[in-house]
Short mmCIF file of C-alpha atoms and ligand atoms in Angstrom, two decimals:
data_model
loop_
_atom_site.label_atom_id
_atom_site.label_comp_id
_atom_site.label_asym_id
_atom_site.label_seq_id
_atom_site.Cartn_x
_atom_site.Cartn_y
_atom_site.Cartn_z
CA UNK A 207 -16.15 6.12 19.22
CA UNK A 208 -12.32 5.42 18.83
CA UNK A 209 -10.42 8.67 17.30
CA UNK A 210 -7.47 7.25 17.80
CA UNK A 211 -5.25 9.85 18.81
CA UNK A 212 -7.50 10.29 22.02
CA UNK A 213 -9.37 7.68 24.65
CA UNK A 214 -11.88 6.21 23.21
CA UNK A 215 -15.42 6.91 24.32
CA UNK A 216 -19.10 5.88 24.79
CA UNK A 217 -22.26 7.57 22.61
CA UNK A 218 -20.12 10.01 20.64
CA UNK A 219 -21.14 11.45 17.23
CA UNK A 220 -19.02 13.01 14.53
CA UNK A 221 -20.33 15.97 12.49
CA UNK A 222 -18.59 16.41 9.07
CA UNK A 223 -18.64 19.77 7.32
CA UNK A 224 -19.66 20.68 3.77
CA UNK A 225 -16.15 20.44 2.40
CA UNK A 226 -16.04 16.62 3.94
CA UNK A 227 -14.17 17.58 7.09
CA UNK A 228 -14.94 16.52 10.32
CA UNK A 229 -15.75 20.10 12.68
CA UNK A 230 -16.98 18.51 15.50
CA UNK A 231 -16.75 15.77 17.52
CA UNK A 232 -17.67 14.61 20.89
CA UNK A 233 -20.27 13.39 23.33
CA UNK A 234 -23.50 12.58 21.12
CA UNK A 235 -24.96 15.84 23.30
CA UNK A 236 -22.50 17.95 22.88
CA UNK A 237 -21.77 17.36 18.65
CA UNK A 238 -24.28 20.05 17.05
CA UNK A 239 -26.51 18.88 14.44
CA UNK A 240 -27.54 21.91 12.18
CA UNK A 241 -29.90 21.94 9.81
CA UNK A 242 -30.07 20.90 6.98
CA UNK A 243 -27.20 18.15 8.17
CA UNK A 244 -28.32 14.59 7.42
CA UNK A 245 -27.84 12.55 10.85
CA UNK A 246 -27.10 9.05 11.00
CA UNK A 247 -27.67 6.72 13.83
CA UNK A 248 -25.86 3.53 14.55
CA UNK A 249 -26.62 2.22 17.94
CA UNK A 250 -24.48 -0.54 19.28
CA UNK A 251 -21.63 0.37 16.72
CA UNK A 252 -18.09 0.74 16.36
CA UNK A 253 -17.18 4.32 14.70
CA UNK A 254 -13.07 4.36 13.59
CA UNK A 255 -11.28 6.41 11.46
CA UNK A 256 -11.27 4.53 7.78
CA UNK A 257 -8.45 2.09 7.57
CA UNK A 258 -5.23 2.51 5.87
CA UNK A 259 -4.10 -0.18 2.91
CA UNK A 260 -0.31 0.59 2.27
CA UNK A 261 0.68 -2.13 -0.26
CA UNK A 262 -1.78 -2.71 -2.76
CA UNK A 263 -1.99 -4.13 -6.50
CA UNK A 264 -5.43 -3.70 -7.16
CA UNK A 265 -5.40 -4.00 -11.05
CA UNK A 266 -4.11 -7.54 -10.03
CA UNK A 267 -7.90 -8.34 -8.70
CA UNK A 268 -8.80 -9.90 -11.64
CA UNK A 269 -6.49 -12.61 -11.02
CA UNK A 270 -7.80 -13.44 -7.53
CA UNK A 271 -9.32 -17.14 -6.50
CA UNK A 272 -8.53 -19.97 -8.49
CA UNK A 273 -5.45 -21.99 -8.42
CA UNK A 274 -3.45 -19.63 -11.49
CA UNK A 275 -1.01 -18.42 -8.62
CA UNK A 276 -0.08 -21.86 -6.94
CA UNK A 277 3.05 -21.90 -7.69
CA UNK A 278 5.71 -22.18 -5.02
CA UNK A 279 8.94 -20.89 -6.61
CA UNK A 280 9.20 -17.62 -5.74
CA UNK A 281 11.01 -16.34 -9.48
CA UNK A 282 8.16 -18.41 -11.44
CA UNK A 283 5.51 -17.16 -9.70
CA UNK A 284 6.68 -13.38 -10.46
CA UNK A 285 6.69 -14.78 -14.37
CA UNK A 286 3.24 -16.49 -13.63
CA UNK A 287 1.89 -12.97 -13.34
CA UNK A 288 3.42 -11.37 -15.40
CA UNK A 289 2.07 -13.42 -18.29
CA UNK A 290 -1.40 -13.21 -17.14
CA UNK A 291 -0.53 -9.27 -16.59
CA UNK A 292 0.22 -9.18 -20.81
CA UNK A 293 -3.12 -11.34 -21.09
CA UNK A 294 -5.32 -8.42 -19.73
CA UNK A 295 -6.53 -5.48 -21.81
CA UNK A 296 -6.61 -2.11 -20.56
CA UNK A 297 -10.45 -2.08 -19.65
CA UNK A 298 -9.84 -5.46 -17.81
CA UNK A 299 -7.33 -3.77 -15.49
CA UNK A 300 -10.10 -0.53 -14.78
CA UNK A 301 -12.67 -3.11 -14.22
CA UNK A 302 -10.42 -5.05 -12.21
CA UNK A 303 -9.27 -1.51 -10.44
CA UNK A 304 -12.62 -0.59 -9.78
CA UNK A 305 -13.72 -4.24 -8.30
CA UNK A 306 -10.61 -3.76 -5.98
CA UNK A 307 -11.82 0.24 -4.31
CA UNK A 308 -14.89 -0.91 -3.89
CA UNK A 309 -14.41 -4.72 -2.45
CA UNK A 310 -11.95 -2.10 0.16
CA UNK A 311 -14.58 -0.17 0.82
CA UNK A 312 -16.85 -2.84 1.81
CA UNK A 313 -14.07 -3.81 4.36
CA UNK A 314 -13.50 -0.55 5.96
CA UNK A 315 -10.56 0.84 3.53
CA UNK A 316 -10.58 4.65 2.52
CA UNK A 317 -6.72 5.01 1.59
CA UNK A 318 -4.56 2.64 -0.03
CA UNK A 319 -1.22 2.72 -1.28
CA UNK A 320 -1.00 1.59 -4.96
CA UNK A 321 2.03 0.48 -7.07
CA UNK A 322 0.95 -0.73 -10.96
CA UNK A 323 1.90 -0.13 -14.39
CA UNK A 324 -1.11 0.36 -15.98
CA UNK A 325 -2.83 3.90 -14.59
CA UNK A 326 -6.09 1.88 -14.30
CA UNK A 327 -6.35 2.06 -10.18
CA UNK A 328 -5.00 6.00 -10.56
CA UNK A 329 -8.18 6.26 -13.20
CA UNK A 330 -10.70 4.38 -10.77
CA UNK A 331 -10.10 6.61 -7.70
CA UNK A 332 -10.34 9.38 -9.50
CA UNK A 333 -13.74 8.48 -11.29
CA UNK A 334 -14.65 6.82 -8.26
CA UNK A 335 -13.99 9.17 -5.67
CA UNK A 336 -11.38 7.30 -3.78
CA UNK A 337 -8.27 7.87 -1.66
CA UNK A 338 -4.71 6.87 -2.26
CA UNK A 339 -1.39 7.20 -3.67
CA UNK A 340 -0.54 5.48 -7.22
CA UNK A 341 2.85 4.95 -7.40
CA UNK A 342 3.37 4.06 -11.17
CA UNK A 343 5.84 0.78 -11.62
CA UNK A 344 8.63 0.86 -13.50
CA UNK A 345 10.55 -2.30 -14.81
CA UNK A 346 14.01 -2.54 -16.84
CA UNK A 347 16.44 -4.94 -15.25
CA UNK A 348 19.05 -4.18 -18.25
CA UNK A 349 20.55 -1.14 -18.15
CA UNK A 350 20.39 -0.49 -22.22
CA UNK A 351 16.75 -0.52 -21.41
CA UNK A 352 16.42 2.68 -18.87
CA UNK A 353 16.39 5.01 -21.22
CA UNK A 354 12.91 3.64 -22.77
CA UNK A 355 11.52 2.48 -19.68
CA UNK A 356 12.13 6.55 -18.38
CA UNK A 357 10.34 7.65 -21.27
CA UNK A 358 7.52 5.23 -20.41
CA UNK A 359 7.61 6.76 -16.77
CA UNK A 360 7.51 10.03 -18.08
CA UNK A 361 4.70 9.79 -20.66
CA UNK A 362 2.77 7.79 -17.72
CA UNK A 363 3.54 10.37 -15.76
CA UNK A 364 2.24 13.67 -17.74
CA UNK A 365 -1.03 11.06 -17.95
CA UNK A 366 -2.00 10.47 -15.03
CA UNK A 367 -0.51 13.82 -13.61
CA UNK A 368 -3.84 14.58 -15.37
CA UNK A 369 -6.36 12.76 -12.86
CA UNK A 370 -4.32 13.92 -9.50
CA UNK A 371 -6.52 15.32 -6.99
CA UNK A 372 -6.47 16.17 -3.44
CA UNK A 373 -7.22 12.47 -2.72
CA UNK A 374 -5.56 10.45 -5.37
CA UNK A 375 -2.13 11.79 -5.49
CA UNK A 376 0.86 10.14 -7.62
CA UNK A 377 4.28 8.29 -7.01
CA UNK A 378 7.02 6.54 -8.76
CA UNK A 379 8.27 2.88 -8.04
CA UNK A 380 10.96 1.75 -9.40
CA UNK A 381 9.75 -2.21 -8.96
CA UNK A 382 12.29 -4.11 -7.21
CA UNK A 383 16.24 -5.14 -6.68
CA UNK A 384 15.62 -8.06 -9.39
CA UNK A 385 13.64 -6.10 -12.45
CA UNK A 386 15.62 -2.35 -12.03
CA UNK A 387 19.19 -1.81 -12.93
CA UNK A 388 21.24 0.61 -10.92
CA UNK A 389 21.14 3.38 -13.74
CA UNK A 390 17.73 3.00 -14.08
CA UNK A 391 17.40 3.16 -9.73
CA UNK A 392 19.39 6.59 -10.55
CA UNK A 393 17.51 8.02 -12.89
CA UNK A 394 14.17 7.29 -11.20
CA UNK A 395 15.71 8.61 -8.04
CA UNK A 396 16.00 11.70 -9.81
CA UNK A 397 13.40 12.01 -12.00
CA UNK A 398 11.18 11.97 -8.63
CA UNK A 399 13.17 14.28 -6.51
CA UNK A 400 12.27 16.93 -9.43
CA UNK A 401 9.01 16.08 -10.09
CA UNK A 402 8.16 15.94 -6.30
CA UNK A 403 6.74 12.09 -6.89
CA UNK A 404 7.11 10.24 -3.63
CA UNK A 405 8.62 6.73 -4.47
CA UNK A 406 7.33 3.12 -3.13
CA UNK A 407 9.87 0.28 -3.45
CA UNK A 408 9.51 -3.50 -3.28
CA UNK A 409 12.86 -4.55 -1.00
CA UNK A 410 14.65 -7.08 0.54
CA UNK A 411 11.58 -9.14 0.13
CA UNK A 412 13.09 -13.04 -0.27
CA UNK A 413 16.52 -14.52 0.28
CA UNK A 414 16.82 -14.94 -3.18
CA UNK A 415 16.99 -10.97 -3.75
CA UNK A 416 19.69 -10.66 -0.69
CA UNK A 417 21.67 -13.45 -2.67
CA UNK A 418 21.44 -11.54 -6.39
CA UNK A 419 22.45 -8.11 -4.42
CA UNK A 420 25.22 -9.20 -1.68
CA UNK A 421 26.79 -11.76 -3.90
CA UNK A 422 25.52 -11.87 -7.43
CA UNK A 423 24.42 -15.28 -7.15
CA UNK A 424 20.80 -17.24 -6.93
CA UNK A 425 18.10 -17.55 -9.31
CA UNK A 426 17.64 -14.43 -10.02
CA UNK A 427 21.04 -13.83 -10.83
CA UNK A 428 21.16 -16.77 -12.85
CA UNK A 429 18.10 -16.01 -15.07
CA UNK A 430 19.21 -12.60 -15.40
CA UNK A 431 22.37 -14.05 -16.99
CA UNK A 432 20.43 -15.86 -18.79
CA UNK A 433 19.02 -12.79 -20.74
CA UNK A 434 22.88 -11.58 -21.42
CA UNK A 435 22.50 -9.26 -18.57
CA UNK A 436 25.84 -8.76 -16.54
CA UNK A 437 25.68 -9.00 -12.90
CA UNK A 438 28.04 -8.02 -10.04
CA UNK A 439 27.86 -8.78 -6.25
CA UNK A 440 26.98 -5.30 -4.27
CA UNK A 441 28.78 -6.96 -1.31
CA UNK A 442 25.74 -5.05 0.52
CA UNK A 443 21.85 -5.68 1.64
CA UNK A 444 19.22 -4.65 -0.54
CA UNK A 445 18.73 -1.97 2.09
CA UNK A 446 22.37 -0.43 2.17
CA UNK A 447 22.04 -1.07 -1.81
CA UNK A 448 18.88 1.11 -2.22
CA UNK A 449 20.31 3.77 0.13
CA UNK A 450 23.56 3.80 -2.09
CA UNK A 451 21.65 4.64 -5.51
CA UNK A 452 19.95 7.77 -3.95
CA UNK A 453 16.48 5.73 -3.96
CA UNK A 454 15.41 5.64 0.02
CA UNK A 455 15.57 8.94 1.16
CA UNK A 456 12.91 10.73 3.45
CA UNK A 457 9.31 9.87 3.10
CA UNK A 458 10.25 6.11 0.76
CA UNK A 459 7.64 3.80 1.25
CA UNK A 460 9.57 0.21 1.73
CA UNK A 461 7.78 -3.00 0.66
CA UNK A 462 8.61 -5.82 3.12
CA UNK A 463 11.83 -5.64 4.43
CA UNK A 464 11.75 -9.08 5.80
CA UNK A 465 15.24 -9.80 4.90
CA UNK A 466 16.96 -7.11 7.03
CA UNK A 467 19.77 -6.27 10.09
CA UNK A 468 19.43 -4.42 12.77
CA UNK A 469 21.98 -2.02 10.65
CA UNK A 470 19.79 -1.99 7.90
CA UNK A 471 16.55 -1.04 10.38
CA UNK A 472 19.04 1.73 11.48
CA UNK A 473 19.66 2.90 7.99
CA UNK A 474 15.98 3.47 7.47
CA UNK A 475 15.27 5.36 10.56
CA UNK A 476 17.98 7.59 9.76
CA UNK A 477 17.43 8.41 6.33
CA UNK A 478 13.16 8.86 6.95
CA UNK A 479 11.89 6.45 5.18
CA UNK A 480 9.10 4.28 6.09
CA UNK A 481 7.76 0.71 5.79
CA UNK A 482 4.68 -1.62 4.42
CA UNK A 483 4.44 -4.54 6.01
CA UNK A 484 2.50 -7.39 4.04
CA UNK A 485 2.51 -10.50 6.45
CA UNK A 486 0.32 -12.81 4.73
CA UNK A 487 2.17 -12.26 1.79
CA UNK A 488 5.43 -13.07 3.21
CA UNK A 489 4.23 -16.35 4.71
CA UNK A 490 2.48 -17.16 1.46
CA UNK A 491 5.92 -16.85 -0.19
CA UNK A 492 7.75 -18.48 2.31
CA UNK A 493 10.37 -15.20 2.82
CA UNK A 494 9.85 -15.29 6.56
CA UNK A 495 8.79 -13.40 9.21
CA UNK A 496 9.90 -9.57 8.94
CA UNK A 497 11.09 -8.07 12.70
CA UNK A 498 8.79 -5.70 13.27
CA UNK A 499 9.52 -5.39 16.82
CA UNK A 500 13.20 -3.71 15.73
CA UNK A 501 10.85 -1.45 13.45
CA UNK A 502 8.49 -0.43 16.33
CA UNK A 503 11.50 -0.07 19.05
CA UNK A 504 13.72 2.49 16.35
CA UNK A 505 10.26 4.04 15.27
CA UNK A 506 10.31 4.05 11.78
CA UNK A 507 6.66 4.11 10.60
CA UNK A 508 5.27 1.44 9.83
CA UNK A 509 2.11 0.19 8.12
CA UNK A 510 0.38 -2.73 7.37
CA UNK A 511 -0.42 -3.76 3.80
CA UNK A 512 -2.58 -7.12 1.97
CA UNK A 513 0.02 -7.27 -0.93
CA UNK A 514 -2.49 -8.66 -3.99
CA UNK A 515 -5.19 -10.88 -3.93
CA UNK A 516 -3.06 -13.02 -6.01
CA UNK A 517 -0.43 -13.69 -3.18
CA UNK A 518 -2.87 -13.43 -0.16
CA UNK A 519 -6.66 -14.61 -1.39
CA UNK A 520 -8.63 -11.91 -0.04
CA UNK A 521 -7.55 -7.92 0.86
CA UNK A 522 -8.38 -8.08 4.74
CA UNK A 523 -6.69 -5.86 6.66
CA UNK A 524 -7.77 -6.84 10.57
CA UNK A 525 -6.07 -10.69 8.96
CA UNK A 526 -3.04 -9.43 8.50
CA UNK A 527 -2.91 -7.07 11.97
CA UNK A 528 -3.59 -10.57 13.32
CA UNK A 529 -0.71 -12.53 11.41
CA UNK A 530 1.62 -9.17 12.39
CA UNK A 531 0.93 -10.44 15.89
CA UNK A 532 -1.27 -6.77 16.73
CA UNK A 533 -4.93 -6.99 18.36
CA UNK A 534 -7.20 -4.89 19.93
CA UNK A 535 -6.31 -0.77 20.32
CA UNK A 536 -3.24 -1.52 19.04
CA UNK A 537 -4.38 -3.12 15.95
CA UNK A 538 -6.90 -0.18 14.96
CA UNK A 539 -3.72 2.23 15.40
CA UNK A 540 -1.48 0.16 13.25
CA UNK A 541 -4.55 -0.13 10.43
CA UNK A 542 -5.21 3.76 10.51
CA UNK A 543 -3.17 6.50 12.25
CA UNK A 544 0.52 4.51 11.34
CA UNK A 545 -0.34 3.38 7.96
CA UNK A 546 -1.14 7.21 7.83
CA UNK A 547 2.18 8.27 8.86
CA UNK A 548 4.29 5.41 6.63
CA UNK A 549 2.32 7.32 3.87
CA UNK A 550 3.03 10.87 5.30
CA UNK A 551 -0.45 11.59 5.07
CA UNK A 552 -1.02 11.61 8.94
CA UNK A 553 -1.82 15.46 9.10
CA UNK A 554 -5.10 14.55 6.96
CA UNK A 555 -6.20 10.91 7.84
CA UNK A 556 -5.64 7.96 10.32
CA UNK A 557 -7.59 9.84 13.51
CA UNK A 558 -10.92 10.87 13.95
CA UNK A 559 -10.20 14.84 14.84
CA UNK A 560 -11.61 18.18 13.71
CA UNK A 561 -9.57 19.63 10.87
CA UNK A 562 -8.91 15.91 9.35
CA UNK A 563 -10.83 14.75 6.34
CA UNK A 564 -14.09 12.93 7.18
CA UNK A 565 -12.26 9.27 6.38
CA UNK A 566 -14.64 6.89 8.65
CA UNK A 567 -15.99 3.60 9.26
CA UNK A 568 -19.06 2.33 11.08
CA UNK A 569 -18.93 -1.32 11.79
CA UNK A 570 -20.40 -3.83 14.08
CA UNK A 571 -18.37 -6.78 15.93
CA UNK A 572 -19.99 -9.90 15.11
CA UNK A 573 -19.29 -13.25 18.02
CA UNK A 574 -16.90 -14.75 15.76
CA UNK A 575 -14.83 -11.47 16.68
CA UNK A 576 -14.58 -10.39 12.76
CA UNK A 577 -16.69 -6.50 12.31
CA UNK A 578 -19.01 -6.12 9.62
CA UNK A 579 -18.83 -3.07 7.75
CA UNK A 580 -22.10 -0.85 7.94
CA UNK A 581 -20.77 2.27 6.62
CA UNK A 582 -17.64 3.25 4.71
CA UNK A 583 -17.01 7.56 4.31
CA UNK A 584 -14.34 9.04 2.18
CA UNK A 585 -14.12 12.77 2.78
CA UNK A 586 -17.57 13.10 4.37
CA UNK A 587 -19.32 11.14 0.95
CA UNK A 588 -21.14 7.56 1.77
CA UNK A 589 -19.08 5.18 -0.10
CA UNK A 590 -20.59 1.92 1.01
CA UNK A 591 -23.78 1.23 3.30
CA UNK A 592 -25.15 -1.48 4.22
CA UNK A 593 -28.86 -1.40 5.83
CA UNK A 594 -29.55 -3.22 9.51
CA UNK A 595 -29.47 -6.97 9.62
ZN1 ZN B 163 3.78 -5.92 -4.03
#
């Protein structure tokens, strides 16, 4: 038994209330089992708290395997899927959605953290009975175009405001440094701050984004030009640009930060916000290793996320604790109780403790190291089971 938050233990059970909480847990002995509570037994097993996926695209799963997303430019490849994106219908992307919860649940995943366009993984947890937060994606790189891209946000929003639960709650992300202008960062900003929508970002990802930002140059500069779209040097980092427009504040979720200074780690920590970091992603696109160390040692939270199957191949969460350079005890914390806290959801999930929703994973360790996944539990409901080998 490994809560987390405590030592871990030897023959422990968990007993999980009517309302999906856990109320008791504890020595196998000392964990009551009234009646008419359905007990489960997994001897020689691994019971953890559910693991935490904070940067996700699952209506992207469609697109997984294959050779459609070998493409090494960085600005080509973001046009790569966005074409296939305007090739997909609407039912493609729930199919896709619902493919992607479930293939997480198989590995272990109760939460994720979501950012897409299309409502379809917001519509699949909430049929489904999944956990997460949607933040819905919002594009517009020239600044005549805000105004209809906020209505977009806004109509999306009064949608899927519509399928919010007490598991599947709802953000805003304004995409990234290279597809938002700095009106449309602003009005975002504050469209969120009044509807109480957390916000995810995608930021100072490549070099190419620190190059458009700090001096207006680079490809993406160039191709915004390209569209008649004027650009000026910030003569700042993506961080200190973000922090500028009102857009990290307490609470932001920040997507890779690979291309940051110890100032801009500072900035973070200072402001609240917290972080997603996507390893296999980043060394898939070449942007570099991100310093988590300086993360860790000013203690912003910080979680891990896969990024899509169309950058990394296959959502595996213990793969990318390993590329992060994390094993063992301190892997299992980053995957659950600090993803938990870089989505400020630590108070419900992320530990195995009475009070906390019923979020929990039973899996055995095979030799080769990798666990299999016998049993996946999302507030106290059987989401995926898998019978003795
Ligand atoms: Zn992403």
């Amino acid at each position: 038994m490994h809560p987390v938050t405590a030592p871990s233990f030897a023959d422990g059970a968990v007993l999980i209330d009517a309302a999906g909480r856990i109320s008791a847990i504890g020595p196998n002995a000392e964990v009551p089992a009234p009646r008419p509570v359905r007990t489960l037994h997994f001897p020689d097993a691994e019971l953890t708290p559910g693991l935490v996926n904070c940067h996700t695209h699952l209506e992207l799963t469609h697109l997984g395997g294959g050779r459609k997303h070998d493409e090494p430019e960085f600005l080509k490849w973001i046009r790569r899927i966005r074409e296939l994106k305007e090739a997909t219908t609407a039912e493609a992307f729930y199919s896709a959605a619902v493919a992607g919860v479930r293939d997480g649940w198989a590995r272990g995943v109760t939460c994720i953290a979501e950012t897409g366009s299309t409502g379809a993984v917001m519509r699949a947890l909430h049929d489904l009975g999944g956990r997460g937060i949607v933040y819905q994606e919002v594009f517009g790189p020239d600044p005549a175009a805000g105004p209809v891209s906020m209505v977009q946000l806004k109509s999306a929003v009064r949608w899927l405001r519509t399928l919010e639960t007490t598991q599947v709650r709802l953000g805003a992300s304004p995409h990234a440094p290279y597809t938002v202008s700095p009106p449309l960062y602003e009005a975002v900003a504050a469209f969120a701050r009044q509807e109480n929508l957390p916000i995810a970002v995608h930021v100072a990802e490549s070099r190419e984004e620190t190059a458009l930002i700090q001096n207006g140059e680079g490809p993406f500069a160039d191709a915004l030009r390209a569209r008649g779209i004027s650009i000026e040097p910030r003569h700042a980092s993506p961080i200190a640009y973000l922090m500028g427009l009102g857009v990290l504040r307490r609470g932001t979720l920040c997507i890779h930060c690979v291309q940051v200074s110890a100032a801009d780690v500072e900035l973070l920590r200072e402001v609240g916000a917290t972080v997603a970091h996507c390893p296999r992603s980043n060394s898939a696109h070449r942007h570099g290793r991100m310093p988590l160390e300086l993360f860790r040692k000013a203690g912003v939270p910080l979680g891990i996320g896969t990024d899509s199957v169309v950058s990394v191949g296959d959502l595996d969460l213990w793969a990318e604790a390993e590329a992060a350079g994390l094993a063992g005890e301190d892997a299992l914390r980053a995957l659950t109780i600090e993803g938990a806290r870089a989505l400020g959801w630590e108070s419900e999930i992320g530990s195995l403790e009475v009070g906390k929703a019923g979020d929990l994973v039973v899996q055995t360790v095979r030799p080769s190291g990798r666990p299999t996944v016998r049993l996946t539990v999302v507030s106290g409901r059987i989401v995926h089971q898998i019978s003795a080998p």
